[in-house]
Amino acid sequence: MSPLAAPAADPTLATFGKDPWWLIGGKVLVIFVFLVLTVLLSMWVERRVIGRMQLRVGPNRAGPQGLLQGLADGVKLALKEDIVPRQVDKVVFVLAPVMSAVPAFISFVIIPFGPTVSIFGHHTALQGTDLPVAVLLVLAMSSMGIYGIVLAGWSSMSPYSLLGGLRSSAQMISYEIAMGLSFVAVFMFAGSMSTSEIVAKQDHIWFAVLLAPSFVVYVITMMGESNRIPFDLPEGEGELVGGFHTEYSSLKFAMFFLAEYINLATLSALATTLFLGGWRAPAPISTVWSGANSGWWPVLWFLVKLWLFIFFFIWLRGSLPRVRYDQLMKLGWKILMPVSLAWILLVSTIKAFKNDGYDIQQILWITAGVIAVVLVVTVVWEMVRGGDGGEIVPGAERPAPGAPQGDPFAGGFPVPPMDAPHYHGRARDEPARPATIESASEEVTSGTH
């Protein structure tokens, strides 16, 4: 590859489809190798960062500073025995990991790494390909990945694997809807679904600043889409014994692992492309240095933004606990989707006024004022009615021992009653005894604890 400067024109849809076959094959190979190396490096960075956050050493045996730990894990998984349970649907059981890994690779082909450059005398864009509906290709491929997870749980013939697969399908569908809605405002401002043209529209201001609510919604939904903490409910070990891949081992399990980390890179790259200017340099660099967005330098800016997002994923995994499933679904359906719909309505209204010739800055100030008033009224209303929200009333006493209690299953949460059978060594109808040192020692010696 020759490090010649790129032409001044940015890539467009007309740029693609003119490369020779060897250049197309080279791009595909580079994208494949890049994703594999990103997965290996992401695993090492995640273990080292979380080890530092949890006051642990992290991997430090395989290679210098543990750099070859991911490669060692891959060799270990490849050499492990491939155990297939007897009752599984073998065709679907084998096909499911492939359906999860292959779409993850395909999604990255429309991500632009940089502008047009010269490679062995041929001017080509640093991007696999582009389509008029390129962003929809990513959504379609992520939807195909859901089939792999659901079929993995169904074909395993295990109730826990099936529950994990169903959880994942419900979670991904709900968060993909909110994710798709967060893209609508980007499409409206860019006037295209092509990733190269979306990057070109951010030459003056990034959409993360111009469309901040869409950016926040996308960041939340990409965490739900990746099935990682705090949204890793399909793999909840406490209740699912590992989730949809419980019955998998060896290379089949490795393909699920590979798909998860490739999706991590794809979601980060898509966020960089749609909201952070893609391969364009940040404002301080691009304003001072005129050649920052030409040649091969944009690849560096793209990689820096990509790894900042991956670090953000890792930081959240080491900081936040897993949420409950009802909280997860409530966030997707009752908060993110209504907020996205309201934001799209607001953006479309502003665009309509702008097209009619109105002062857009005045409209933005009026809109910000209306939103501020609504927020203040909402906060005041919640403060006024906050006393009825189930607070502990001062002076309230606990029910007397032996008094009838309410239904412990009311509300859908199976909480056992305080007078459960043999609770503290007594029968259900036996009144509670006061806790003393003598009674505690008596229970210990009698073997009830």
CSV table of C-alpha atoms in Angstrom, one decimal:
chain,number,residue,atom,x,y,z
A,1,MET,CA,0.0,0.0,0.0
A,2,SER,CA,1.3,3.4,-1.0
A,3,PRO,CA,0.9,6.2,1.6
A,4,LEU,CA,-0.2,8.7,-1.0
A,5,ALA,CA,-2.6,11.6,0.0
A,6,ALA,CA,-6.2,11.1,-0.9
A,7,PRO,CA,-8.1,13.2,-3.4
A,8,ALA,CA,-10.0,16.1,-2.0
A,9,ALA,CA,-13.5,14.6,-2.7
A,10,ASP,CA,-15.0,12.4,0.0
A,11,PRO,CA,-16.4,8.9,-0.9
A,12,THR,CA,-19.9,8.8,-2.2
A,13,LEU,CA,-22.2,6.0,-3.4
A,14,ALA,CA,-20.9,6.5,-6.9
A,15,THR,CA,-17.3,5.7,-5.7
A,16,PHE,CA,-18.1,2.0,-5.0
A,17,GLY,CA,-18.4,-0.8,-7.4
A,18,LYS,CA,-15.4,0.2,-9.6
A,19,ASP,CA,-12.6,-1.6,-7.7
A,20,PRO,CA,-10.8,-4.6,-9.3
A,21,TRP,CA,-11.4,-8.1,-7.9
A,22,TRP,CA,-8.1,-8.3,-6.0
A,23,LEU,CA,-8.8,-5.0,-4.2
A,24,ILE,CA,-12.3,-6.1,-3.2
A,25,GLY,CA,-10.8,-9.4,-1.9
A,26,GLY,CA,-8.1,-7.5,-0.1
A,27,LYS,CA,-10.7,-5.3,1.7
A,28,VAL,CA,-12.7,-8.3,2.8
A,29,LEU,CA,-9.5,-10.0,4.1
A,30,VAL,CA,-8.4,-6.8,6.0
A,31,ILE,CA,-11.9,-6.5,7.6
A,32,PHE,CA,-11.8,-10.1,8.7
A,33,VAL,CA,-8.3,-9.9,10.2
A,34,PHE,CA,-9.1,-6.6,11.8
A,35,LEU,CA,-12.2,-8.0,13.5
A,36,VAL,CA,-10.3,-11.1,14.8
A,37,LEU,CA,-7.5,-9.0,16.1
A,38,THR,CA,-10.0,-6.6,17.7
A,39,VAL,CA,-11.7,-9.5,19.5
A,40,LEU,CA,-8.4,-10.8,20.8
A,41,LEU,CA,-7.3,-7.4,21.9
A,42,SER,CA,-10.7,-6.5,23.4
A,43,MET,CA,-10.6,-9.7,25.6
A,44,TRP,CA,-7.1,-8.7,26.9
A,45,VAL,CA,-8.0,-5.1,27.5
A,46,GLU,CA,-11.2,-6.1,29.3
A,47,ARG,CA,-9.5,-8.5,31.6
A,48,ARG,CA,-6.7,-6.1,32.4
A,49,VAL,CA,-9.0,-3.1,33.0
A,50,ILE,CA,-11.5,-5.0,35.1
A,51,GLY,CA,-8.6,-6.6,37.0
A,52,ARG,CA,-7.3,-3.1,37.8
A,53,MET,CA,-10.8,-1.9,38.8
A,54,GLN,CA,-11.2,-4.9,41.1
A,55,LEU,CA,-7.7,-4.7,42.5
A,56,ARG,CA,-6.6,-7.9,40.7
A,57,VAL,CA,-3.6,-8.6,38.4
A,58,GLY,CA,-5.4,-9.9,35.4
A,59,PRO,CA,-3.8,-12.1,32.7
A,60,ASN,CA,0.0,-12.0,33.0
A,61,ARG,CA,1.2,-15.5,32.0
A,62,ALA,CA,0.5,-16.1,28.3
A,63,GLY,CA,2.8,-13.7,26.4
A,64,PRO,CA,4.2,-10.4,27.6
A,65,GLN,CA,1.7,-8.9,30.1
A,66,GLY,CA,-0.8,-11.6,29.1
A,67,LEU,CA,-1.2,-10.3,25.5
A,68,LEU,CA,-1.5,-13.8,24.1
A,69,GLN,CA,-4.2,-14.8,26.6
A,70,GLY,CA,-7.0,-14.5,24.0
A,71,LEU,CA,-5.1,-16.6,21.6
A,72,ALA,CA,-4.5,-19.2,24.3
A,73,ASP,CA,-8.2,-19.3,25.1
A,74,GLY,CA,-9.0,-19.9,21.4
A,75,VAL,CA,-6.6,-22.8,21.1
A,76,LYS,CA,-8.0,-24.2,24.3
A,77,LEU,CA,-11.6,-24.0,23.0
A,78,ALA,CA,-10.6,-25.6,19.7
A,79,LEU,CA,-8.9,-28.6,21.4
A,80,LYS,CA,-11.7,-29.2,23.9
A,81,GLU,CA,-14.0,-32.1,23.5
A,82,ASP,CA,-17.1,-31.2,21.5
A,83,ILE,CA,-20.0,-32.6,23.6
A,84,VAL,CA,-23.4,-32.8,21.9
A,85,PRO,CA,-26.3,-34.0,24.1
A,86,ARG,CA,-28.4,-36.9,22.8
A,87,GLN,CA,-31.8,-35.3,22.5
A,88,VAL,CA,-30.8,-32.2,20.6
A,89,ASP,CA,-31.8,-31.3,17.1
A,90,LYS,CA,-28.4,-31.7,15.7
A,91,VAL,CA,-28.9,-29.8,12.4
A,92,VAL,CA,-30.2,-26.7,14.2
A,93,PHE,CA,-27.8,-27.2,17.1
A,94,VAL,CA,-24.8,-26.9,14.7
A,95,LEU,CA,-26.4,-24.2,12.6
A,96,ALA,CA,-27.2,-21.8,15.5
A,97,PRO,CA,-23.6,-20.7,16.3
A,98,VAL,CA,-23.0,-20.0,12.6
A,99,MET,CA,-26.1,-17.9,12.4
A,100,SER,CA,-24.8,-15.8,15.3
A,101,ALA,CA,-21.2,-15.3,14.0
A,102,VAL,CA,-21.6,-14.8,10.3
A,103,PRO,CA,-24.0,-11.8,10.4
A,104,ALA,CA,-21.7,-10.1,12.9
A,105,PHE,CA,-18.9,-10.2,10.3
A,106,ILE,CA,-21.2,-9.0,7.5
A,107,SER,CA,-22.3,-5.9,9.4
A,108,PHE,CA,-18.8,-4.4,9.5
A,109,VAL,CA,-18.5,-4.3,5.7
A,110,ILE,CA,-20.4,-1.0,5.4
A,111,ILE,CA,-18.3,0.8,8.1
A,112,PRO,CA,-16.1,3.5,6.6
A,113,PHE,CA,-12.5,3.5,8.0
A,114,GLY,CA,-11.3,6.6,6.1
A,115,PRO,CA,-11.6,8.7,2.9
A,116,THR,CA,-10.4,7.8,-0.6
A,117,VAL,CA,-6.8,6.8,-0.8
A,118,SER,CA,-4.4,5.4,-3.4
A,119,ILE,CA,-3.5,1.7,-3.2
A,120,PHE,CA,-1.1,0.5,-5.8
A,121,GLY,CA,-2.2,3.2,-8.2
A,122,HIS,CA,-6.0,2.6,-7.7
A,123,HIS,CA,-8.0,5.2,-5.9
A,124,THR,CA,-10.5,3.5,-3.5
A,125,ALA,CA,-12.4,4.3,-0.4
A,126,LEU,CA,-11.3,2.8,2.9
A,127,GLN,CA,-14.6,0.9,3.2
A,128,GLY,CA,-15.8,-2.5,2.1
A,129,THR,CA,-18.9,-1.3,0.3
A,130,ASP,CA,-21.7,1.2,0.7
A,131,LEU,CA,-25.5,1.0,0.0
A,132,PRO,CA,-28.3,3.5,-0.2
A,133,VAL,CA,-29.7,1.6,2.8
A,134,ALA,CA,-26.4,0.6,4.5
A,135,VAL,CA,-27.6,1.3,8.1
A,136,LEU,CA,-30.6,-1.0,7.5
A,137,LEU,CA,-28.2,-3.7,6.6
A,138,VAL,CA,-26.7,-3.6,10.1
A,139,LEU,CA,-30.2,-3.8,11.7
A,140,ALA,CA,-31.0,-6.7,9.4
A,141,MET,CA,-27.9,-8.6,10.3
A,142,SER,CA,-28.4,-8.0,14.1
A,143,SER,CA,-31.9,-9.4,13.6
A,144,MET,CA,-30.5,-12.5,12.0
A,145,GLY,CA,-28.2,-12.9,15.0
A,146,ILE,CA,-31.3,-13.2,17.2
A,147,TYR,CA,-32.3,-16.4,15.2
A,148,GLY,CA,-29.0,-18.0,16.1
A,149,ILE,CA,-29.5,-17.4,19.9
A,150,VAL,CA,-33.2,-18.5,19.8
A,151,LEU,CA,-32.5,-21.6,17.8
A,152,ALA,CA,-29.5,-22.4,20.1
A,153,GLY,CA,-31.9,-22.4,23.1
A,154,TRP,CA,-34.7,-24.3,21.4
A,155,SER,CA,-32.5,-27.0,19.8
A,156,SER,CA,-30.7,-27.7,23.1
A,157,MET,CA,-33.9,-29.4,24.5
A,158,SER,CA,-33.1,-27.8,27.9
A,159,PRO,CA,-35.7,-25.6,29.7
A,160,TYR,CA,-32.9,-23.2,31.0
A,161,SER,CA,-31.4,-22.8,27.5
A,162,LEU,CA,-34.9,-22.2,26.0
A,163,LEU,CA,-35.6,-19.6,28.7
A,164,GLY,CA,-32.3,-17.8,27.9
A,165,GLY,CA,-33.1,-17.8,24.1
A,166,LEU,CA,-36.5,-16.4,24.7
A,167,ARG,CA,-35.2,-13.8,27.0
A,168,SER,CA,-32.7,-12.7,24.4
A,169,SER,CA,-35.2,-12.5,21.6
A,170,ALA,CA,-37.6,-10.4,23.7
A,171,GLN,CA,-34.7,-8.2,24.8
A,172,MET,CA,-33.2,-7.7,21.4
A,173,ILE,CA,-36.5,-7.0,19.6
A,174,SER,CA,-37.5,-4.4,22.2
A,175,TYR,CA,-34.1,-2.6,22.1
A,176,GLU,CA,-33.8,-2.9,18.3
A,177,ILE,CA,-37.0,-0.9,17.9
A,178,ALA,CA,-35.6,1.9,20.1
A,179,MET,CA,-32.3,1.7,18.3
A,180,GLY,CA,-34.0,2.0,14.9
A,181,LEU,CA,-36.0,5.0,16.1
A,182,SER,CA,-32.7,6.7,17.3
A,183,PHE,CA,-31.4,6.4,13.7
A,184,VAL,CA,-34.4,8.2,12.2
A,185,ALA,CA,-33.3,11.7,13.3
A,186,VAL,CA,-29.8,11.0,11.8
A,187,PHE,CA,-31.4,10.0,8.5
A,188,MET,CA,-33.5,13.1,8.5
A,189,PHE,CA,-30.6,15.4,9.0
A,190,ALA,CA,-28.2,13.5,6.7
A,191,GLY,CA,-30.8,13.0,4.0
A,192,SER,CA,-29.4,9.5,3.4
A,193,MET,CA,-29.0,6.0,4.9
A,194,SER,CA,-25.6,5.6,3.3
A,195,THR,CA,-22.8,5.5,5.9
A,196,SER,CA,-20.3,7.4,3.7
A,197,GLU,CA,-22.8,10.2,3.1
A,198,ILE,CA,-23.7,10.4,6.8
A,199,VAL,CA,-20.0,10.9,7.7
A,200,ALA,CA,-19.8,13.6,5.0
A,201,LYS,CA,-22.7,15.5,6.5
A,202,GLN,CA,-20.8,15.7,9.8
A,203,ASP,CA,-17.9,17.8,8.4
A,204,HIS,CA,-18.9,20.9,10.5
A,205,ILE,CA,-20.7,19.4,13.6
A,206,TRP,CA,-21.1,15.9,14.9
A,207,PHE,CA,-24.6,14.5,15.2
A,208,ALA,CA,-23.8,13.5,18.8
A,209,VAL,CA,-24.0,17.3,19.6
A,210,LEU,CA,-26.8,18.2,17.2
A,211,LEU,CA,-28.9,15.1,18.0
A,212,ALA,CA,-27.9,14.5,21.6
A,213,PRO,CA,-31.1,12.6,22.7
A,214,SER,CA,-30.7,10.2,19.8
A,215,PHE,CA,-27.1,9.6,20.8
A,216,VAL,CA,-28.1,8.9,24.4
A,217,VAL,CA,-30.8,6.5,23.3
A,218,TYR,CA,-28.5,4.7,21.0
A,219,VAL,CA,-25.8,4.3,23.7
A,220,ILE,CA,-28.3,2.7,26.0
A,221,THR,CA,-29.8,0.4,23.4
A,222,MET,CA,-26.4,-0.8,22.2
A,223,MET,CA,-25.8,-2.0,25.7
A,224,GLY,CA,-29.1,-3.9,25.6
A,225,GLU,CA,-28.3,-5.2,22.1
A,226,SER,CA,-24.9,-6.5,23.1
A,227,ASN,CA,-26.3,-8.7,25.9
A,228,ARG,CA,-23.6,-7.5,28.3
A,229,ILE,CA,-23.7,-6.2,31.8
A,230,PRO,CA,-25.9,-4.5,33.0
A,231,PHE,CA,-28.2,-6.1,30.4
A,232,ASP,CA,-26.8,-9.6,30.2
A,233,LEU,CA,-30.2,-11.3,31.2
A,234,PRO,CA,-30.0,-14.1,28.6
A,235,GLU,CA,-26.9,-15.4,30.4
A,236,GLY,CA,-28.1,-14.9,34.0
A,237,GLU,CA,-26.1,-17.6,35.8
A,238,GLY,CA,-28.1,-17.3,39.0
A,239,GLU,CA,-31.4,-18.4,37.4
A,240,LEU,CA,-30.4,-19.9,33.9
A,241,VAL,CA,-27.2,-21.8,34.6
A,242,GLY,CA,-25.5,-20.0,31.7
A,243,GLY,CA,-28.4,-19.2,29.4
A,244,PHE,CA,-28.9,-20.2,25.8
A,245,HIS,CA,-25.3,-21.7,25.3
A,246,THR,CA,-25.5,-23.9,28.4
A,247,GLU,CA,-25.2,-27.1,26.3
A,248,TYR,CA,-22.5,-25.8,23.9
A,249,SER,CA,-18.7,-26.5,24.1
A,250,SER,CA,-15.6,-26.3,22.1
A,251,LEU,CA,-15.7,-24.4,18.8
A,252,LYS,CA,-19.5,-24.0,18.9
A,253,PHE,CA,-19.3,-22.1,22.2
A,254,ALA,CA,-16.3,-20.1,20.8
A,255,MET,CA,-18.5,-18.9,17.9
A,256,PHE,CA,-21.0,-17.4,20.3
A,257,PHE,CA,-18.1,-15.8,22.2
A,258,LEU,CA,-16.7,-14.5,18.9
A,259,ALA,CA,-20.1,-13.1,17.8
A,260,GLU,CA,-20.5,-11.2,21.1
A,261,TYR,CA,-17.2,-9.4,20.8
A,262,ILE,CA,-17.6,-8.7,17.1
A,263,ASN,CA,-21.0,-7.1,17.9
A,264,LEU,CA,-19.2,-5.1,20.5
A,265,ALA,CA,-16.9,-3.7,17.8
A,266,THR,CA,-19.7,-3.3,15.3
A,267,LEU,CA,-21.9,-1.3,17.6
A,268,SER,CA,-19.0,0.9,18.6
A,269,ALA,CA,-18.1,1.5,15.0
A,270,LEU,CA,-21.7,2.3,14.1
A,271,ALA,CA,-21.9,4.8,17.0
A,272,THR,CA,-18.7,6.4,15.7
A,273,THR,CA,-20.0,6.6,12.2
A,274,LEU,CA,-23.4,7.9,12.9
A,275,PHE,CA,-22.8,10.3,15.8
A,276,LEU,CA,-19.0,11.0,16.2
A,277,GLY,CA,-18.1,12.0,12.7
A,278,GLY,CA,-16.8,8.7,11.6
A,279,TRP,CA,-13.2,8.9,10.5
A,280,ARG,CA,-13.1,12.7,10.7
A,281,ALA,CA,-10.6,14.3,13.2
A,282,PRO,CA,-12.0,16.1,16.3
A,283,ALA,CA,-12.5,19.8,16.0
A,284,PRO,CA,-9.2,21.0,17.7
A,285,ILE,CA,-7.1,18.8,15.4
A,286,SER,CA,-9.1,19.4,12.1
A,287,THR,CA,-9.1,23.2,12.6
A,288,VAL,CA,-5.4,23.5,13.2
A,289,TRP,CA,-4.2,20.9,10.8
A,290,SER,CA,-5.7,21.0,7.3
A,291,GLY,CA,-4.4,17.5,6.3
A,292,ALA,CA,-5.9,15.7,9.3
A,293,ASN,CA,-8.8,14.4,7.2
A,294,SER,CA,-6.8,13.2,4.2
A,295,GLY,CA,-4.6,10.3,3.5
A,296,TRP,CA,-4.3,7.5,6.0
A,297,TRP,CA,-4.5,9.7,9.2
A,298,PRO,CA,-8.3,9.3,9.4
A,299,VAL,CA,-7.9,5.6,10.2
A,300,LEU,CA,-6.2,6.6,13.4
A,301,TRP,CA,-9.0,9.0,14.4
A,302,PHE,CA,-11.5,6.2,13.7
A,303,LEU,CA,-9.6,3.6,15.8
A,304,VAL,CA,-9.3,6.1,18.7
A,305,LYS,CA,-13.1,6.7,18.7
A,306,LEU,CA,-13.8,2.9,18.3
A,307,TRP,CA,-11.6,2.0,21.3
A,308,LEU,CA,-13.1,4.7,23.5
A,309,PHE,CA,-16.5,3.1,23.0
A,310,ILE,CA,-15.1,-0.3,23.7
A,311,PHE,CA,-13.5,1.0,26.9
A,312,PHE,CA,-16.9,2.5,27.8
A,313,PHE,CA,-18.5,-1.0,27.5
A,314,ILE,CA,-15.7,-2.5,29.7
A,315,TRP,CA,-16.0,0.3,32.2
A,316,LEU,CA,-19.8,-0.3,32.6
A,317,ARG,CA,-19.2,-4.1,33.0
A,318,GLY,CA,-16.8,-3.4,35.9
A,319,SER,CA,-19.1,-0.8,37.5
A,320,LEU,CA,-22.8,-1.7,37.2
A,321,PRO,CA,-24.7,-4.7,38.6
A,322,ARG,CA,-27.2,-6.7,36.5
A,323,VAL,CA,-30.7,-5.2,36.4
A,324,ARG,CA,-33.9,-7.2,36.9
A,325,TYR,CA,-35.6,-8.4,33.8
A,326,ASP,CA,-38.8,-6.4,34.4
A,327,GLN,CA,-36.6,-3.3,34.8
A,328,LEU,CA,-34.9,-4.1,31.5
A,329,MET,CA,-38.1,-4.4,29.6
A,330,LYS,CA,-39.7,-1.4,31.3
A,331,LEU,CA,-36.7,0.7,30.2
A,332,GLY,CA,-37.0,-0.4,26.6
A,333,TRP,CA,-40.8,-0.2,26.1
A,334,LYS,CA,-42.0,2.5,28.5
A,335,ILE,CA,-39.1,4.9,28.5
A,336,LEU,CA,-36.8,4.6,25.5
A,337,MET,CA,-39.5,4.1,22.8
A,338,PRO,CA,-41.7,7.0,23.9
A,339,VAL,CA,-38.8,9.3,24.3
A,340,SER,CA,-37.5,8.3,20.8
A,341,LEU,CA,-41.0,8.9,19.3
A,342,ALA,CA,-41.3,12.3,20.9
A,343,TRP,CA,-37.8,13.3,19.8
A,344,ILE,CA,-38.5,12.3,16.2
A,345,LEU,CA,-41.7,14.3,16.3
A,346,LEU,CA,-39.8,17.3,17.6
A,347,VAL,CA,-37.0,17.0,15.0
A,348,SER,CA,-39.4,16.6,12.1
A,349,THR,CA,-41.3,19.7,13.3
A,350,ILE,CA,-38.1,21.7,13.4
A,351,LYS,CA,-37.0,20.5,10.0
A,352,ALA,CA,-40.4,21.5,8.6
A,353,PHE,CA,-40.2,25.0,10.0
A,354,LYS,CA,-36.6,25.3,8.7
A,355,ASN,CA,-37.7,24.2,5.2
A,356,ASP,CA,-40.5,26.9,5.3
A,357,GLY,CA,-37.8,29.6,6.0
A,358,TYR,CA,-38.3,30.2,9.7
A,359,ASP,CA,-35.4,31.2,12.0
A,360,ILE,CA,-34.2,27.9,13.2
A,361,GLN,CA,-32.3,29.4,16.2
A,362,GLN,CA,-35.4,31.0,17.5
A,363,ILE,CA,-37.3,27.8,17.2
A,364,LEU,CA,-34.6,25.9,19.1
A,365,TRP,CA,-34.7,28.4,22.0
A,366,ILE,CA,-38.5,28.2,22.2
A,367,THR,CA,-38.4,24.4,22.1
A,368,ALA,CA,-35.7,24.3,24.9
A,369,GLY,CA,-37.9,26.6,27.0
A,370,VAL,CA,-41.0,24.4,26.5
A,371,ILE,CA,-39.0,21.3,27.5
A,372,ALA,CA,-37.6,23.0,30.6
A,373,VAL,CA,-41.1,24.0,31.7
A,374,VAL,CA,-42.4,20.5,31.2
A,375,LEU,CA,-39.5,19.1,33.2
A,376,VAL,CA,-39.9,21.6,36.1
A,377,VAL,CA,-43.7,20.9,36.2
A,378,THR,CA,-43.0,17.1,36.3
A,379,VAL,CA,-40.5,17.4,39.1
A,380,VAL,CA,-42.7,19.6,41.2
A,381,TRP,CA,-45.7,17.3,40.6
A,382,GLU,CA,-43.6,14.3,41.7
A,383,MET,CA,-42.4,16.2,44.8
A,384,VAL,CA,-46.0,17.1,45.7
A,385,ARG,CA,-47.4,13.6,45.4
A,386,GLY,CA,-44.2,11.9,46.7
A,387,GLY,CA,-45.8,11.2,50.1
A,388,ASP,CA,-48.1,8.6,48.7
A,389,GLY,CA,-45.3,6.6,47.1
A,390,GLY,CA,-45.1,3.8,49.6
A,391,GLU,CA,-42.8,5.5,52.2
A,392,ILE,CA,-42.4,4.1,55.7
A,393,VAL,CA,-44.8,6.0,57.9
A,394,PRO,CA,-43.3,7.1,61.2
A,395,GLY,CA,-44.8,5.3,64.2
A,396,ALA,CA,-46.0,2.4,62.2
A,397,GLU,CA,-45.5,-0.9,64.0
A,398,ARG,CA,-44.8,-4.4,62.7
A,399,PRO,CA,-47.7,-6.9,63.0
A,400,ALA,CA,-47.8,-8.9,66.2
A,401,PRO,CA,-46.4,-12.5,66.2
A,402,GLY,CA,-49.0,-14.9,64.9
A,403,ALA,CA,-51.2,-12.2,63.3
A,404,PRO,CA,-52.4,-13.0,59.8
A,405,GLN,CA,-50.3,-11.7,57.0
A,406,GLY,CA,-51.1,-10.7,53.4
A,407,ASP,CA,-50.6,-12.9,50.4
A,408,PRO,CA,-46.8,-13.1,49.8
A,409,PHE,CA,-47.4,-13.8,46.1
A,410,ALA,CA,-49.4,-10.6,45.6
A,411,GLY,CA,-47.8,-8.4,42.9
A,412,GLY,CA,-46.1,-11.3,41.2
A,413,PHE,CA,-43.0,-11.6,43.4
A,414,PRO,CA,-42.9,-15.0,45.3
A,415,VAL,CA,-41.7,-13.7,48.6
A,416,PRO,CA,-42.0,-16.3,51.4
A,417,PRO,CA,-44.1,-15.3,54.4
A,418,MET,CA,-42.4,-14.6,57.7
A,419,ASP,CA,-44.3,-17.5,59.4
A,420,ALA,CA,-43.2,-20.1,56.9
A,421,PRO,CA,-43.2,-23.8,58.1
A,422,HIS,CA,-40.3,-24.5,60.5
A,423,TYR,CA,-39.1,-21.0,60.4
A,424,HIS,CA,-36.5,-20.7,63.1
A,425,GLY,CA,-37.3,-24.3,64.2
A,426,ARG,CA,-41.0,-23.8,64.9
A,427,ALA,CA,-44.2,-24.9,63.1
A,428,ARG,CA,-46.4,-22.5,61.1
A,429,ASP,CA,-49.1,-22.1,63.8
A,430,GLU,CA,-46.6,-21.9,66.7
A,431,PRO,CA,-46.1,-18.3,68.0
A,432,ALA,CA,-42.7,-16.8,67.6
A,433,ARG,CA,-40.4,-16.9,70.6
A,434,PRO,CA,-38.4,-13.9,71.6
A,435,ALA,CA,-34.8,-14.1,70.4
A,436,THR,CA,-32.4,-14.7,73.4
A,437,ILE,CA,-29.0,-16.2,73.8
A,438,GLU,CA,-30.5,-19.3,75.4
A,439,SER,CA,-32.9,-19.9,72.5
A,440,ALA,CA,-30.2,-19.4,69.9
A,441,SER,CA,-27.9,-21.8,71.6
A,442,GLU,CA,-30.8,-24.3,72.0
A,443,GLU,CA,-31.5,-24.1,68.2
A,444,VAL,CA,-27.8,-24.6,67.4
A,445,THR,CA,-27.5,-27.6,69.6
A,446,SER,CA,-30.7,-29.1,68.3
A,447,GLY,CA,-29.4,-28.9,64.7
A,448,THR,CA,-32.0,-26.5,63.2
A,449,HIS,CA,-29.2,-24.2,61.9
